[in-house]
Each structure stands twice: as structure tokens, then as C-alpha cells.
PDB file of N, CA and C in Angstrom:
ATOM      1  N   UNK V 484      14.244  -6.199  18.493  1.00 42.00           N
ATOM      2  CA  UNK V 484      13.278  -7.043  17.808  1.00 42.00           C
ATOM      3  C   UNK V 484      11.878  -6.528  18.031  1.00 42.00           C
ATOM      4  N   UNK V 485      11.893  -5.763  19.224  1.00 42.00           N
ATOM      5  CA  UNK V 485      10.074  -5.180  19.323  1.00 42.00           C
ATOM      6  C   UNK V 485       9.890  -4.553  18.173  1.00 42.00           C
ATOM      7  N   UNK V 486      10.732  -3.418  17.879  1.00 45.00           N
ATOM      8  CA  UNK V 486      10.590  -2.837  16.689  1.00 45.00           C
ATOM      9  C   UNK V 486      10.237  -3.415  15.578  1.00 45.00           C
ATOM     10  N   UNK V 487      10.711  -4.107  15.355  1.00 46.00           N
ATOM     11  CA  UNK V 487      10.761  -4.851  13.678  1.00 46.00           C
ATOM     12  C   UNK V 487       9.164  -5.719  14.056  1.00 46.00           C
ATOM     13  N   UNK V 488       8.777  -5.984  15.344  1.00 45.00           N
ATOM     14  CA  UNK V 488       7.298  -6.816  15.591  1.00 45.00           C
ATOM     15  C   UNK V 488       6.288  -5.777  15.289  1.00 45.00           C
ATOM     16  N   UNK V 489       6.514  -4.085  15.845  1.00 50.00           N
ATOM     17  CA  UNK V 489       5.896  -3.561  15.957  1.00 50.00           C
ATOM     18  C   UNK V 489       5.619  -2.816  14.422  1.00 50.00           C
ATOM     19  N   UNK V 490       6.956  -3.005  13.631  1.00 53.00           N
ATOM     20  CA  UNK V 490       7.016  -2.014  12.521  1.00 53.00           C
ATOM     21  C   UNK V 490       5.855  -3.157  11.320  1.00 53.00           C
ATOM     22  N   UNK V 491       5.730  -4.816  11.957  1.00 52.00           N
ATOM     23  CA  UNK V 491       5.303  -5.662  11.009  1.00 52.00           C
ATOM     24  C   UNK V 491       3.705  -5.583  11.282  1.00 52.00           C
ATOM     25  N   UNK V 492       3.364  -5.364  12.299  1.00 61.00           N
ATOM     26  CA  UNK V 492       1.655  -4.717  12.530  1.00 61.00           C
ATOM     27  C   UNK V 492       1.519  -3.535  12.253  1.00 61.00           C
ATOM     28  N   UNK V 493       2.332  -2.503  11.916  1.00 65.00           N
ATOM     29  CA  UNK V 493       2.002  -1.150  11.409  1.00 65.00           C
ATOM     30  C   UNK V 493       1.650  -1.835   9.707  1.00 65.00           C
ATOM     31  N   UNK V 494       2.663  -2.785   9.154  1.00 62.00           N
ATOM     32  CA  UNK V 494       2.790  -2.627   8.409  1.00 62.00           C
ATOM     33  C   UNK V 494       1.341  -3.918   7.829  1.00 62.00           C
ATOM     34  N   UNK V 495       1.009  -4.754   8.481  1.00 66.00           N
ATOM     35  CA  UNK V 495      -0.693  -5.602   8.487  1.00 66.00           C
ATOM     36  C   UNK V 495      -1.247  -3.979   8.538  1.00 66.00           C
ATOM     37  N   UNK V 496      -1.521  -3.398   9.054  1.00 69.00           N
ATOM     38  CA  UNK V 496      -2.462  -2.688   9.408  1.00 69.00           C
ATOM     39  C   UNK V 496      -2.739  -1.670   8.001  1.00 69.00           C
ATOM     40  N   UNK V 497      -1.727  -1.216   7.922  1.00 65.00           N
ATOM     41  CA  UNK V 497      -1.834  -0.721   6.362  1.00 65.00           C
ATOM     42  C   UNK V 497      -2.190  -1.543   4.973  1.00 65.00           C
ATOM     43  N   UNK V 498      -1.626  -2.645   5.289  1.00 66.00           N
ATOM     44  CA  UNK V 498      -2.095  -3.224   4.250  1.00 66.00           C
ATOM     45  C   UNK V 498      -3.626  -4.073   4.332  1.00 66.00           C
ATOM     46  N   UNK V 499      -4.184  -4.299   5.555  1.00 66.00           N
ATOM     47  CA  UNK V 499      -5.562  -3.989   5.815  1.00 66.00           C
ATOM     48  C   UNK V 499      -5.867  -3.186   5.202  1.00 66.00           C
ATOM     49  N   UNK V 500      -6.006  -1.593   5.617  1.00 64.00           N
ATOM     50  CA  UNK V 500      -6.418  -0.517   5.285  1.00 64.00           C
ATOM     51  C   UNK V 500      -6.589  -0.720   3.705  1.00 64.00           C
ATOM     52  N   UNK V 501      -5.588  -1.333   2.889  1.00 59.00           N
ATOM     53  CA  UNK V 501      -5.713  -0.849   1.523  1.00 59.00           C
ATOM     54  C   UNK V 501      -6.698  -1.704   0.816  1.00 59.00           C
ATOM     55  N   UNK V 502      -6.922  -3.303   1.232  1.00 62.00           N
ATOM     56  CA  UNK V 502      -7.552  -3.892   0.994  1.00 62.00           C
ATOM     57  C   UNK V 502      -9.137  -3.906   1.258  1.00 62.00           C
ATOM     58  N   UNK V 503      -9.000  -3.343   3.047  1.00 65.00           N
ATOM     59  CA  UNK V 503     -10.428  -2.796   2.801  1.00 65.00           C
ATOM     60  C   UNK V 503     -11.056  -1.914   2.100  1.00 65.00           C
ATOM     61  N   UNK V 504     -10.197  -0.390   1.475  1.00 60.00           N
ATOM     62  CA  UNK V 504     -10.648   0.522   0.658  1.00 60.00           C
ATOM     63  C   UNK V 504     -10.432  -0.319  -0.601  1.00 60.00           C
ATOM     64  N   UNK V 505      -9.927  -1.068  -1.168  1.00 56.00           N
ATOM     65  CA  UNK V 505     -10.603  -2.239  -2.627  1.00 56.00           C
ATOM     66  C   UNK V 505     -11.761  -2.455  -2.656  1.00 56.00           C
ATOM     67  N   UNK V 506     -12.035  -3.180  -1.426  1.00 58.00           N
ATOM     68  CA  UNK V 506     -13.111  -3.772  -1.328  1.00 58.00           C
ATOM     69  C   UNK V 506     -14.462  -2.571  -1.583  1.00 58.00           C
ATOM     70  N   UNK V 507     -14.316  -1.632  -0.780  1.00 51.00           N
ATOM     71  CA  UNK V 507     -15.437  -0.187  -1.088  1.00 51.00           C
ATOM     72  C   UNK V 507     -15.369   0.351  -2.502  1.00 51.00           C
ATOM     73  N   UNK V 508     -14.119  -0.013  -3.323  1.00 46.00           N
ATOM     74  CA  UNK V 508     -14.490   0.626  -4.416  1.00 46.00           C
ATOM     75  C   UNK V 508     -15.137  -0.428  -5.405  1.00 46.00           C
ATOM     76  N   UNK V 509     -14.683  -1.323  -5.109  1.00 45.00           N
ATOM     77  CA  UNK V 509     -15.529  -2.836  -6.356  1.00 45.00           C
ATOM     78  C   UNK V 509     -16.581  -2.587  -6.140  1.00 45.00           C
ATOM     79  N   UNK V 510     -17.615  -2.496  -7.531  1.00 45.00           N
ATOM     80  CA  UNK V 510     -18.646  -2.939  -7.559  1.00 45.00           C
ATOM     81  C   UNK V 510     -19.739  -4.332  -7.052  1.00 45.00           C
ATOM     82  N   UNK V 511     -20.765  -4.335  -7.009  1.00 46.00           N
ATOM     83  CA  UNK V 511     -21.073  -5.389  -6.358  1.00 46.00           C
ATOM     84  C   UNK V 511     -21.531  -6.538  -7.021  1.00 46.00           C
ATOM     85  N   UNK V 512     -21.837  -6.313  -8.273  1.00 45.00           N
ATOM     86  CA  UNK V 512     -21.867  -7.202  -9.015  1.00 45.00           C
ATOM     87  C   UNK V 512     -21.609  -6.939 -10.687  1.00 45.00           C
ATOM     88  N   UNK V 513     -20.730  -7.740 -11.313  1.00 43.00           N
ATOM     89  CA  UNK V 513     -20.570  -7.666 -12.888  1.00 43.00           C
ATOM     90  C   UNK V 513     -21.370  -8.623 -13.587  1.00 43.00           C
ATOM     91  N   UNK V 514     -21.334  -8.267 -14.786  1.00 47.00           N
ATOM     92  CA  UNK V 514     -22.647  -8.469 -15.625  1.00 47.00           C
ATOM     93  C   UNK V 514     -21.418 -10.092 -16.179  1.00 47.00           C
ATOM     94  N   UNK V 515     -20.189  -9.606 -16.457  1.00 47.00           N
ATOM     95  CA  UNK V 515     -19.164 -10.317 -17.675  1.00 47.00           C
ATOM     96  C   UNK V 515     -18.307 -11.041 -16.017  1.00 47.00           C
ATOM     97  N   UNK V 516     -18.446 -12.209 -15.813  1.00 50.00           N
ATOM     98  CA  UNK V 516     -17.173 -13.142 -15.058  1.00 50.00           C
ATOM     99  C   UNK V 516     -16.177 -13.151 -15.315  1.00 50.00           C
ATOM    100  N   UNK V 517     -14.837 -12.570 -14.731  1.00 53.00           N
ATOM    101  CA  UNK V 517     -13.788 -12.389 -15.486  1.00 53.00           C
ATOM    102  C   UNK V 517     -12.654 -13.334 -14.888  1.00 53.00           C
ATOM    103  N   UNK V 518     -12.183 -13.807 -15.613  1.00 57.00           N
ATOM    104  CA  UNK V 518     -10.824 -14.754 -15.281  1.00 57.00           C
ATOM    105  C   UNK V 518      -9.543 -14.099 -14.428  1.00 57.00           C
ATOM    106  N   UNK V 519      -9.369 -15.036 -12.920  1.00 53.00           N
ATOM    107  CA  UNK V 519      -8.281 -14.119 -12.611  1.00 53.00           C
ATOM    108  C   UNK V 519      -7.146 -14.318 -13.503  1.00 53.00           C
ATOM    109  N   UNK V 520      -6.331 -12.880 -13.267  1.00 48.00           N
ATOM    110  CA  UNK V 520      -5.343 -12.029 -13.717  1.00 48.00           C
ATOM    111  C   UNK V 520      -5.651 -11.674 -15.855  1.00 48.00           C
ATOM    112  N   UNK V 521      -6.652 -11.528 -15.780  1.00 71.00           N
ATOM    113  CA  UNK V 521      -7.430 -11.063 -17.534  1.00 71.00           C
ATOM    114  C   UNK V 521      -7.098  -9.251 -17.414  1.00 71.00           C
ATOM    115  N   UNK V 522      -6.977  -8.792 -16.259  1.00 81.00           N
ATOM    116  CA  UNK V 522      -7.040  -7.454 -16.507  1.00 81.00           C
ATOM    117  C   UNK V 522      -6.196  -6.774 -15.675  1.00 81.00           C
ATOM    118  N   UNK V 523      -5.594  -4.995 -15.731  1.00 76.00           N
ATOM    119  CA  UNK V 523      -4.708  -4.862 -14.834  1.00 76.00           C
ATOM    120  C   UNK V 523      -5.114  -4.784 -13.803  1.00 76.00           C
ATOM    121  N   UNK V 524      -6.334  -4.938 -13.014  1.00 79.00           N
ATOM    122  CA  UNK V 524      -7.081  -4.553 -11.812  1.00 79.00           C
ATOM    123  C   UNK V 524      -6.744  -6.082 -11.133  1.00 79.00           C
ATOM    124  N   UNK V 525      -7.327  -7.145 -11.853  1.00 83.00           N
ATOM    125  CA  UNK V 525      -7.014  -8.376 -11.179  1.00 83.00           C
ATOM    126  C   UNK V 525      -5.570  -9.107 -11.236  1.00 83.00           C
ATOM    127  N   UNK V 526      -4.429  -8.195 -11.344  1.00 78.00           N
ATOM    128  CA  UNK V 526      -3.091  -8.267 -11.195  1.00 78.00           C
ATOM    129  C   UNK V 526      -2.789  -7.610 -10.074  1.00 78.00           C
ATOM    130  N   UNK V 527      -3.621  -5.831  -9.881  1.00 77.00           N
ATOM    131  CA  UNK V 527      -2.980  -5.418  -9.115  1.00 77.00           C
ATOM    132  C   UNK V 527      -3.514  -5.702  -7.586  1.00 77.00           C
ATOM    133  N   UNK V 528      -4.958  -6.547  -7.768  1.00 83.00           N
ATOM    134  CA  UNK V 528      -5.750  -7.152  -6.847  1.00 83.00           C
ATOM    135  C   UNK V 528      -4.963  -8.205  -6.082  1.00 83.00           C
ATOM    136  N   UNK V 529      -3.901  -9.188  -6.673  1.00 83.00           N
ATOM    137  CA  UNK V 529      -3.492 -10.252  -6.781  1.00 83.00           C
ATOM    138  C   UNK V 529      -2.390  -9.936  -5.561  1.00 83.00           C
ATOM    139  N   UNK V 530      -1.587  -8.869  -6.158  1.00 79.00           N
ATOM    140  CA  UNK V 530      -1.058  -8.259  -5.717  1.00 79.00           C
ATOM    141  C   UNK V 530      -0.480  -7.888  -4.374  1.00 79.00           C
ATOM    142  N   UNK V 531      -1.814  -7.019  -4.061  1.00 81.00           N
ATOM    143  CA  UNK V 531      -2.506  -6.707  -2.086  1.00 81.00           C
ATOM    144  C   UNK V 531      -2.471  -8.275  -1.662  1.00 81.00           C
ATOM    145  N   UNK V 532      -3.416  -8.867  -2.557  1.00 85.00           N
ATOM    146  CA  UNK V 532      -3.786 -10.231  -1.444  1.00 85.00           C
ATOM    147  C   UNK V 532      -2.246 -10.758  -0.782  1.00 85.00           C
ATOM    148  N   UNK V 533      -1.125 -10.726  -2.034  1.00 84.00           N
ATOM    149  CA  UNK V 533      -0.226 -11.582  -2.242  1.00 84.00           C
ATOM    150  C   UNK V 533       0.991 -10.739  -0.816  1.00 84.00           C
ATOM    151  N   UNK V 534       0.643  -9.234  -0.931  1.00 83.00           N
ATOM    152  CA  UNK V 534       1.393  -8.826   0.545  1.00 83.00           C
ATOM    153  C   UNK V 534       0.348  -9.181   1.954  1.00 83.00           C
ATOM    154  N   UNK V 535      -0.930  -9.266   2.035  1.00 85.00           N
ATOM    155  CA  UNK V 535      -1.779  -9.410   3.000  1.00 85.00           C
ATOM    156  C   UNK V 535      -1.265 -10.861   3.544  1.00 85.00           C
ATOM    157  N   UNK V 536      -1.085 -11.895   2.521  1.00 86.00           N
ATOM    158  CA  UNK V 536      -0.903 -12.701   3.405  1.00 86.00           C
ATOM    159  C   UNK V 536       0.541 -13.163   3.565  1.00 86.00           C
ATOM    160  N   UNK V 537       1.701 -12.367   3.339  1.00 84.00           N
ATOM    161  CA  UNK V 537       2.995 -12.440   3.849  1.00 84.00           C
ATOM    162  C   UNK V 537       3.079 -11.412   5.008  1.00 84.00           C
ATOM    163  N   UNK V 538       2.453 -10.481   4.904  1.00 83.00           N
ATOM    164  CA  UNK V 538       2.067  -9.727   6.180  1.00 83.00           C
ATOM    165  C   UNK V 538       1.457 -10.771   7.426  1.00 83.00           C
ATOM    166  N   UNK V 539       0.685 -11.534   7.117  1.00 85.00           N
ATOM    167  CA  UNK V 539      -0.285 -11.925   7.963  1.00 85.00           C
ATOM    168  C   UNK V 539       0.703 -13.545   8.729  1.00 85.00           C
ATOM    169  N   UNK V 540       1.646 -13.640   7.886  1.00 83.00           N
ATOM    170  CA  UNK V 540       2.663 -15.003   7.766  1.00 83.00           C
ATOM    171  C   UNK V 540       3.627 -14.339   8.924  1.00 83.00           C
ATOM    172  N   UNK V 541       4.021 -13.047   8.801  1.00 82.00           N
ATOM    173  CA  UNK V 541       5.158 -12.339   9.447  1.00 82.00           C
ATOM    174  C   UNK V 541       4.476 -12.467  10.905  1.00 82.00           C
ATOM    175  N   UNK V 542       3.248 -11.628  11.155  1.00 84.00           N
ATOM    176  CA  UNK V 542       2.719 -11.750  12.176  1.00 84.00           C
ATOM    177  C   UNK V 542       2.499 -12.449  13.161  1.00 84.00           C
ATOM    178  N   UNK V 543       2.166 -13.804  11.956  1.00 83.00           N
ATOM    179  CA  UNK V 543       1.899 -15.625  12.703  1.00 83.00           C
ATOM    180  C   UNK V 543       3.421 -16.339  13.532  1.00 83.00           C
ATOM    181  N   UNK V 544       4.499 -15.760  12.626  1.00 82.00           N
ATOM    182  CA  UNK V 544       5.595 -16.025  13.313  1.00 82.00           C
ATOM    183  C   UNK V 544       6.073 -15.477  14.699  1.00 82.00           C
ATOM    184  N   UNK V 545       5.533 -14.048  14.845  1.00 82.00           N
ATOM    185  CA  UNK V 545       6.258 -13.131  15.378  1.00 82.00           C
ATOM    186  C   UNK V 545       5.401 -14.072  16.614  1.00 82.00           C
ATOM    187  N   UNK V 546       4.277 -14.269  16.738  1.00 83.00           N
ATOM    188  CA  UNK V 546       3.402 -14.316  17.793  1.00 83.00           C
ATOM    189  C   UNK V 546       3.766 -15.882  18.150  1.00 83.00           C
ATOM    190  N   UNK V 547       3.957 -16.772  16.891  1.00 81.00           N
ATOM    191  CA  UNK V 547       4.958 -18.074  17.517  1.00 81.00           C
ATOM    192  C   UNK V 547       6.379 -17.874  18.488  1.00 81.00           C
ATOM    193  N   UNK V 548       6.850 -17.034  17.985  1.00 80.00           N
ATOM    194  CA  UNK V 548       8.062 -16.930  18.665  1.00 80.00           C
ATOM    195  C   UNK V 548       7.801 -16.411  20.063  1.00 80.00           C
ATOM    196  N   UNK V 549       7.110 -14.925  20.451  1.00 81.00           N
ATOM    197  CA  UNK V 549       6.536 -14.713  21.574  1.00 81.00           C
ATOM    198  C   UNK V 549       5.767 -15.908  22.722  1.00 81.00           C
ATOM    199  N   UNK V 550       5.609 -16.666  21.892  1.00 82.00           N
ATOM    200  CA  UNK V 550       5.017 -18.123  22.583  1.00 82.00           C
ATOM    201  C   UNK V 550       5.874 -19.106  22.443  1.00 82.00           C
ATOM    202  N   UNK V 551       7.261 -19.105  21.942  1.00 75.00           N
ATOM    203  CA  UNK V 551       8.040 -19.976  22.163  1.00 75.00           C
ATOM    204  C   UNK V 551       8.243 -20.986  20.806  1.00 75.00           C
ATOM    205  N   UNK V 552       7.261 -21.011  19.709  1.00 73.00           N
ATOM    206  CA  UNK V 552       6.886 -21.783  19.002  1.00 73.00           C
ATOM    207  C   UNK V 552       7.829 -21.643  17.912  1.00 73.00           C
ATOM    208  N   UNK V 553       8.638 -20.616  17.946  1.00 72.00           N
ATOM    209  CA  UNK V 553       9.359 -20.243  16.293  1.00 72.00           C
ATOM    210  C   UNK V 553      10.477 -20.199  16.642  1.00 72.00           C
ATOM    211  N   UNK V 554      11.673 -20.588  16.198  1.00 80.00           N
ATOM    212  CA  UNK V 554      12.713 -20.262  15.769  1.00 80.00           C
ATOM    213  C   UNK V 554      12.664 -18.652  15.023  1.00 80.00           C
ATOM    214  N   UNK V 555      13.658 -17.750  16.009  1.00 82.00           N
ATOM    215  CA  UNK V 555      14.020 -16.278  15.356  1.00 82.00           C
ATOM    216  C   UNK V 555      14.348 -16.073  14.406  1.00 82.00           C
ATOM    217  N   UNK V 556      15.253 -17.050  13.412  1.00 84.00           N
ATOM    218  CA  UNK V 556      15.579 -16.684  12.302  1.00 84.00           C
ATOM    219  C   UNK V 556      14.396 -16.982  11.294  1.00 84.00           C
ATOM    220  N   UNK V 557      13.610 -18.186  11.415  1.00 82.00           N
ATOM    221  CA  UNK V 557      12.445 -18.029  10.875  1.00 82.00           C
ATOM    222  C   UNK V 557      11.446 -16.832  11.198  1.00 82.00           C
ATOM    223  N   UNK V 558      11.054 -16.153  12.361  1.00 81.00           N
ATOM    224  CA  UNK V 558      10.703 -14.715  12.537  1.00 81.00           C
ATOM    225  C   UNK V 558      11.508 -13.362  12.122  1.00 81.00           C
ATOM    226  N   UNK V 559      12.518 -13.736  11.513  1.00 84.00           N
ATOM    227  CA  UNK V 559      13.119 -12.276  10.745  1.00 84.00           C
ATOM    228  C   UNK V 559      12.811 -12.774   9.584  1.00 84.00           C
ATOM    229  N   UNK V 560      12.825 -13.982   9.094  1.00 86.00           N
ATOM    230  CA  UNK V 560      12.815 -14.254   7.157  1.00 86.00           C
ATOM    231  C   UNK V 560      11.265 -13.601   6.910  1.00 86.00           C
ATOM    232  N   UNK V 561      10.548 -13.951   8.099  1.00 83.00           N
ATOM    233  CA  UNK V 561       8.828 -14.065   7.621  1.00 83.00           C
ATOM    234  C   UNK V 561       8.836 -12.257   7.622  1.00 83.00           C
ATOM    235  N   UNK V 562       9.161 -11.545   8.447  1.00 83.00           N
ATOM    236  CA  UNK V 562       8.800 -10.461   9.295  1.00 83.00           C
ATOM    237  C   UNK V 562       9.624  -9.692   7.389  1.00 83.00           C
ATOM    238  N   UNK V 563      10.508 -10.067   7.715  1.00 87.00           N
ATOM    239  CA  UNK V 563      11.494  -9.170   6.052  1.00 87.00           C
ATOM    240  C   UNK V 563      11.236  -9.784   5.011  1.00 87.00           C
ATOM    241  N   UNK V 564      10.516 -10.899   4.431  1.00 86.00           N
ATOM    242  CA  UNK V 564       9.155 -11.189   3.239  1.00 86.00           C
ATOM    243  C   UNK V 564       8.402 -10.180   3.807  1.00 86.00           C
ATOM    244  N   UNK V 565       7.523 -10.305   4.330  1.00 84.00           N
ATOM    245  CA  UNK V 565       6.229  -9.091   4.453  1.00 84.00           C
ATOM    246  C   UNK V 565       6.996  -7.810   4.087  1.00 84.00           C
ATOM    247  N   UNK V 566       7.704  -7.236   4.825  1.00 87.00           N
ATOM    248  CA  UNK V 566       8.355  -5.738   4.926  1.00 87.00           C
ATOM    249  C   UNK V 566       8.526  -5.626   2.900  1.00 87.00           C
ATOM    250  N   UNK V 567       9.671  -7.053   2.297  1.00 88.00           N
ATOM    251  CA  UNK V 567       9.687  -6.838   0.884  1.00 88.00           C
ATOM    252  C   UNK V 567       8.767  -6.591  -0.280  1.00 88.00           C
ATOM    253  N   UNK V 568       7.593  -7.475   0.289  1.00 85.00           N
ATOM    254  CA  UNK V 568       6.556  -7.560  -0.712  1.00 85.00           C
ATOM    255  C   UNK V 568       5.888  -6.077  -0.262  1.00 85.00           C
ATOM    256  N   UNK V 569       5.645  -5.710   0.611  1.00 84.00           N
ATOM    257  CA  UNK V 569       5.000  -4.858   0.784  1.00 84.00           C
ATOM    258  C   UNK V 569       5.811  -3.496   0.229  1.00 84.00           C
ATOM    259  N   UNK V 570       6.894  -3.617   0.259  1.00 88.00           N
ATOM    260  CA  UNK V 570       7.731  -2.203  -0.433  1.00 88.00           C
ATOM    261  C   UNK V 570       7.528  -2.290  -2.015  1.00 88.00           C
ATOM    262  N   UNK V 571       7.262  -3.717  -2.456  1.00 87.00           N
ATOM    263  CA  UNK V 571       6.923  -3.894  -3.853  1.00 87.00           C
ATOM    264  C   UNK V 571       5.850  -3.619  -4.384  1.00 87.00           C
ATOM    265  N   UNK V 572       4.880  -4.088  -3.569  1.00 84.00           N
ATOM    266  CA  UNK V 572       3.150  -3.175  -3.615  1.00 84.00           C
ATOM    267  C   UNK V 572       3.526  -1.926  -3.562  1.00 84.00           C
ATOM    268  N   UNK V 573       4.056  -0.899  -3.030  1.00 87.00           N
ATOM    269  CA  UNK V 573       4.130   0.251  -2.804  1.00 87.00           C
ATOM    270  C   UNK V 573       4.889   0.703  -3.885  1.00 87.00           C
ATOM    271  N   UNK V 574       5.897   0.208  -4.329  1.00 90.00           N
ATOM    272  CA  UNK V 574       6.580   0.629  -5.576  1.00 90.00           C
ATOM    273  C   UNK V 574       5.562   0.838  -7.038  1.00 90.00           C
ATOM    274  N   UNK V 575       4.981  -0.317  -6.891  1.00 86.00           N
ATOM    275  CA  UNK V 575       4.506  -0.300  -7.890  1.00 86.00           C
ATOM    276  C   UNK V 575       3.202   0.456  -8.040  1.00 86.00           C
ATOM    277  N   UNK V 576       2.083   1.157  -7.109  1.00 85.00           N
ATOM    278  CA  UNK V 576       1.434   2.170  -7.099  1.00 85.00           C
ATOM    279  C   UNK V 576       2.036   3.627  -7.324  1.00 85.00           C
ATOM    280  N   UNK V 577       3.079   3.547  -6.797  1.00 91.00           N
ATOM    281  CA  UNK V 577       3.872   5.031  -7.132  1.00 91.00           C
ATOM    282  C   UNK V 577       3.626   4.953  -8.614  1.00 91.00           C
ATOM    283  N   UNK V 578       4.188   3.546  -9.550  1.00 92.00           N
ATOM    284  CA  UNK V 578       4.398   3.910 -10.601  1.00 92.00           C
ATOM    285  C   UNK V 578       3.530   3.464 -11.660  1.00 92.00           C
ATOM    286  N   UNK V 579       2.344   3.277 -10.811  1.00 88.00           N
ATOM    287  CA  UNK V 579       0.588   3.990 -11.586  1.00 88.00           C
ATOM    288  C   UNK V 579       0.629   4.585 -11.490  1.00 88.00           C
ATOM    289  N   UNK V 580       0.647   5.238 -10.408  1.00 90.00           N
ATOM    290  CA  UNK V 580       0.112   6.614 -10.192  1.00 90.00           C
ATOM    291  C   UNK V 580       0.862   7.865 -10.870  1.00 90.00           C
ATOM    292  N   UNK V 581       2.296   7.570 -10.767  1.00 94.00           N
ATOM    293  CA  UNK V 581       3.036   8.467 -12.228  1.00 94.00           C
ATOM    294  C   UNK V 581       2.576   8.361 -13.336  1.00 94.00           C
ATOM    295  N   UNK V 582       2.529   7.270 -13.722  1.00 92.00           N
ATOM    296  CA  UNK V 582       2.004   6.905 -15.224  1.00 92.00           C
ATOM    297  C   UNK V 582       0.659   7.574 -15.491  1.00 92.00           C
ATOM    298  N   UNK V 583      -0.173   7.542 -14.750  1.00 91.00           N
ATOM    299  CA  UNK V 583      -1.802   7.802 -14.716  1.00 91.00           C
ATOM    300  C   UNK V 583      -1.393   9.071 -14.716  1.00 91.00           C
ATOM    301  N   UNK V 584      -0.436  10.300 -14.147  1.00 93.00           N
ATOM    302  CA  UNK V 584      -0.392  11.720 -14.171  1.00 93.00           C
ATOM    303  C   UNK V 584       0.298  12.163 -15.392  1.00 93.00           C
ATOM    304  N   UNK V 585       1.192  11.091 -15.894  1.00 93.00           N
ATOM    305  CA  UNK V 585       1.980  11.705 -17.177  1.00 93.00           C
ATOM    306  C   UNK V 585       0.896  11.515 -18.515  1.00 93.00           C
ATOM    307  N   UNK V 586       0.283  10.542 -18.189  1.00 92.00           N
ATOM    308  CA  UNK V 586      -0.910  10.141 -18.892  1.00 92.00           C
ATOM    309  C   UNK V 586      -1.850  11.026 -19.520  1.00 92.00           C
ATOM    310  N   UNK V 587      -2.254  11.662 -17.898  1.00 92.00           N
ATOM    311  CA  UNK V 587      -3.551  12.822 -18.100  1.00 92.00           C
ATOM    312  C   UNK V 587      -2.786  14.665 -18.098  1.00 92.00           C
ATOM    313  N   UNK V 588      -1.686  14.295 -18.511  1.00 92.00           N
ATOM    314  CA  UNK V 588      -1.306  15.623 -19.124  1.00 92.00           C
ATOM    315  C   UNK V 588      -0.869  15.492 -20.263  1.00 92.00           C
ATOM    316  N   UNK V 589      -0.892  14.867 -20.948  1.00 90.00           N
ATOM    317  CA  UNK V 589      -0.804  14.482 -22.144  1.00 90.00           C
ATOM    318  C   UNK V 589      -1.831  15.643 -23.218  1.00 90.00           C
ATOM    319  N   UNK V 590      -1.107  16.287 -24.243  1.00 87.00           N
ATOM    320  CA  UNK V 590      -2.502  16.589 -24.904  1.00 87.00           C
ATOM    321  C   UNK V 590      -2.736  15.674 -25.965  1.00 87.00           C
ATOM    322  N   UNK V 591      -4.045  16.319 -26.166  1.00 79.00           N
ATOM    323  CA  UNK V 591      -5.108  15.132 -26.667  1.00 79.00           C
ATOM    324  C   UNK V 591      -4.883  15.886 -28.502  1.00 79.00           C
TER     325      UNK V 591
END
């Protein structure tokens, strides 16, 4: 079980990481207010948040249970939500990021 505690803060930590590099690339202010999920950015925004805080849920458990507070099987459901969503965030950048390369070889 350390493992799977330890593999669920590797796996906060990355998904930190990605959210903080969002945050550096947004601009700081738009001219046009845009409605969430109007565009693919505020889907794929939605997204991060939506593994950050099953990541952050996995964590809360793991550290209940270390303190006595959780039931284990509730610390594997939380710990393997985070691990899922987060393989789903990841899936689905692979397949921007294909798309965006089959895209720009495209001739014009």
C-alpha cells in the first residue's frame, strides 16, 4: 500500500506541475468573458481541474487512513479514481497532440 500512497503523490505532483504550467501560459486578461466549457481550452481546462481534485481526494484519504480516519477500501477507490482520471487526462493530450501533428503536416 506505500506504493500505491507514494505512486498517488507522484501522481498530485504531476498534475500540479501541469496546472501550474496552464496557469503561465493564460493570458492575464481577455478583452471577450467567456462561458465555461464555450471553447476547447475551457474543456480541456475543466479537465486538469477535474483530475487535480480527485488527485487531491486520493491524497485526503490516504492521509485519513494513515491517521486512522478512513476505511482502506475507501483509500483504494479514492487513490484508483485519481490514478483513472488522471490516465484519462493523459490519454487525451496524446490525442491532441497527434491530431495537432497530423494536422500540421497536412499540405496546404
Amino acid at each position: 500500500m506505500v506504493a500505491s500512497v507514494s505512486s498517488a503523490g507522484s501522481y498530485a505532483n504531476a498534475i500540479a506541475a501541469y496546472a501550474r504550467a496552464g496557469k503561465a501560459v493564460e493570458p492575464e486578461s481577455t478583452t471577450v468573458p467567456e462561458a465555461p466549457g464555450d471553447t476547447f481550452a475551457a474543456l480541456v481546462k475543466n479537465a486538469v481541474h477535474g483530475a487535480v481534485s480527485a488527485a487531491e481526494s486520493g491524497e485526503r484519504m490516504s492521509v485519513a487512513a494513515i491517521t486512522d480516519g478512513a476505511d482502506i477500501g475507501q483509500v483504494v477507490t479514492a487513490v484508483a479514481e485519481a490514478e483513472l482520471t488522471l490516465q484519462a487526462v493523459i490519454a487525451i493530450r496524446d490525442k491532441v497532440i497527434q491530431a495537432y501533428k497530423e494536422i500540421s503536416q497536412m499540405p496546404i
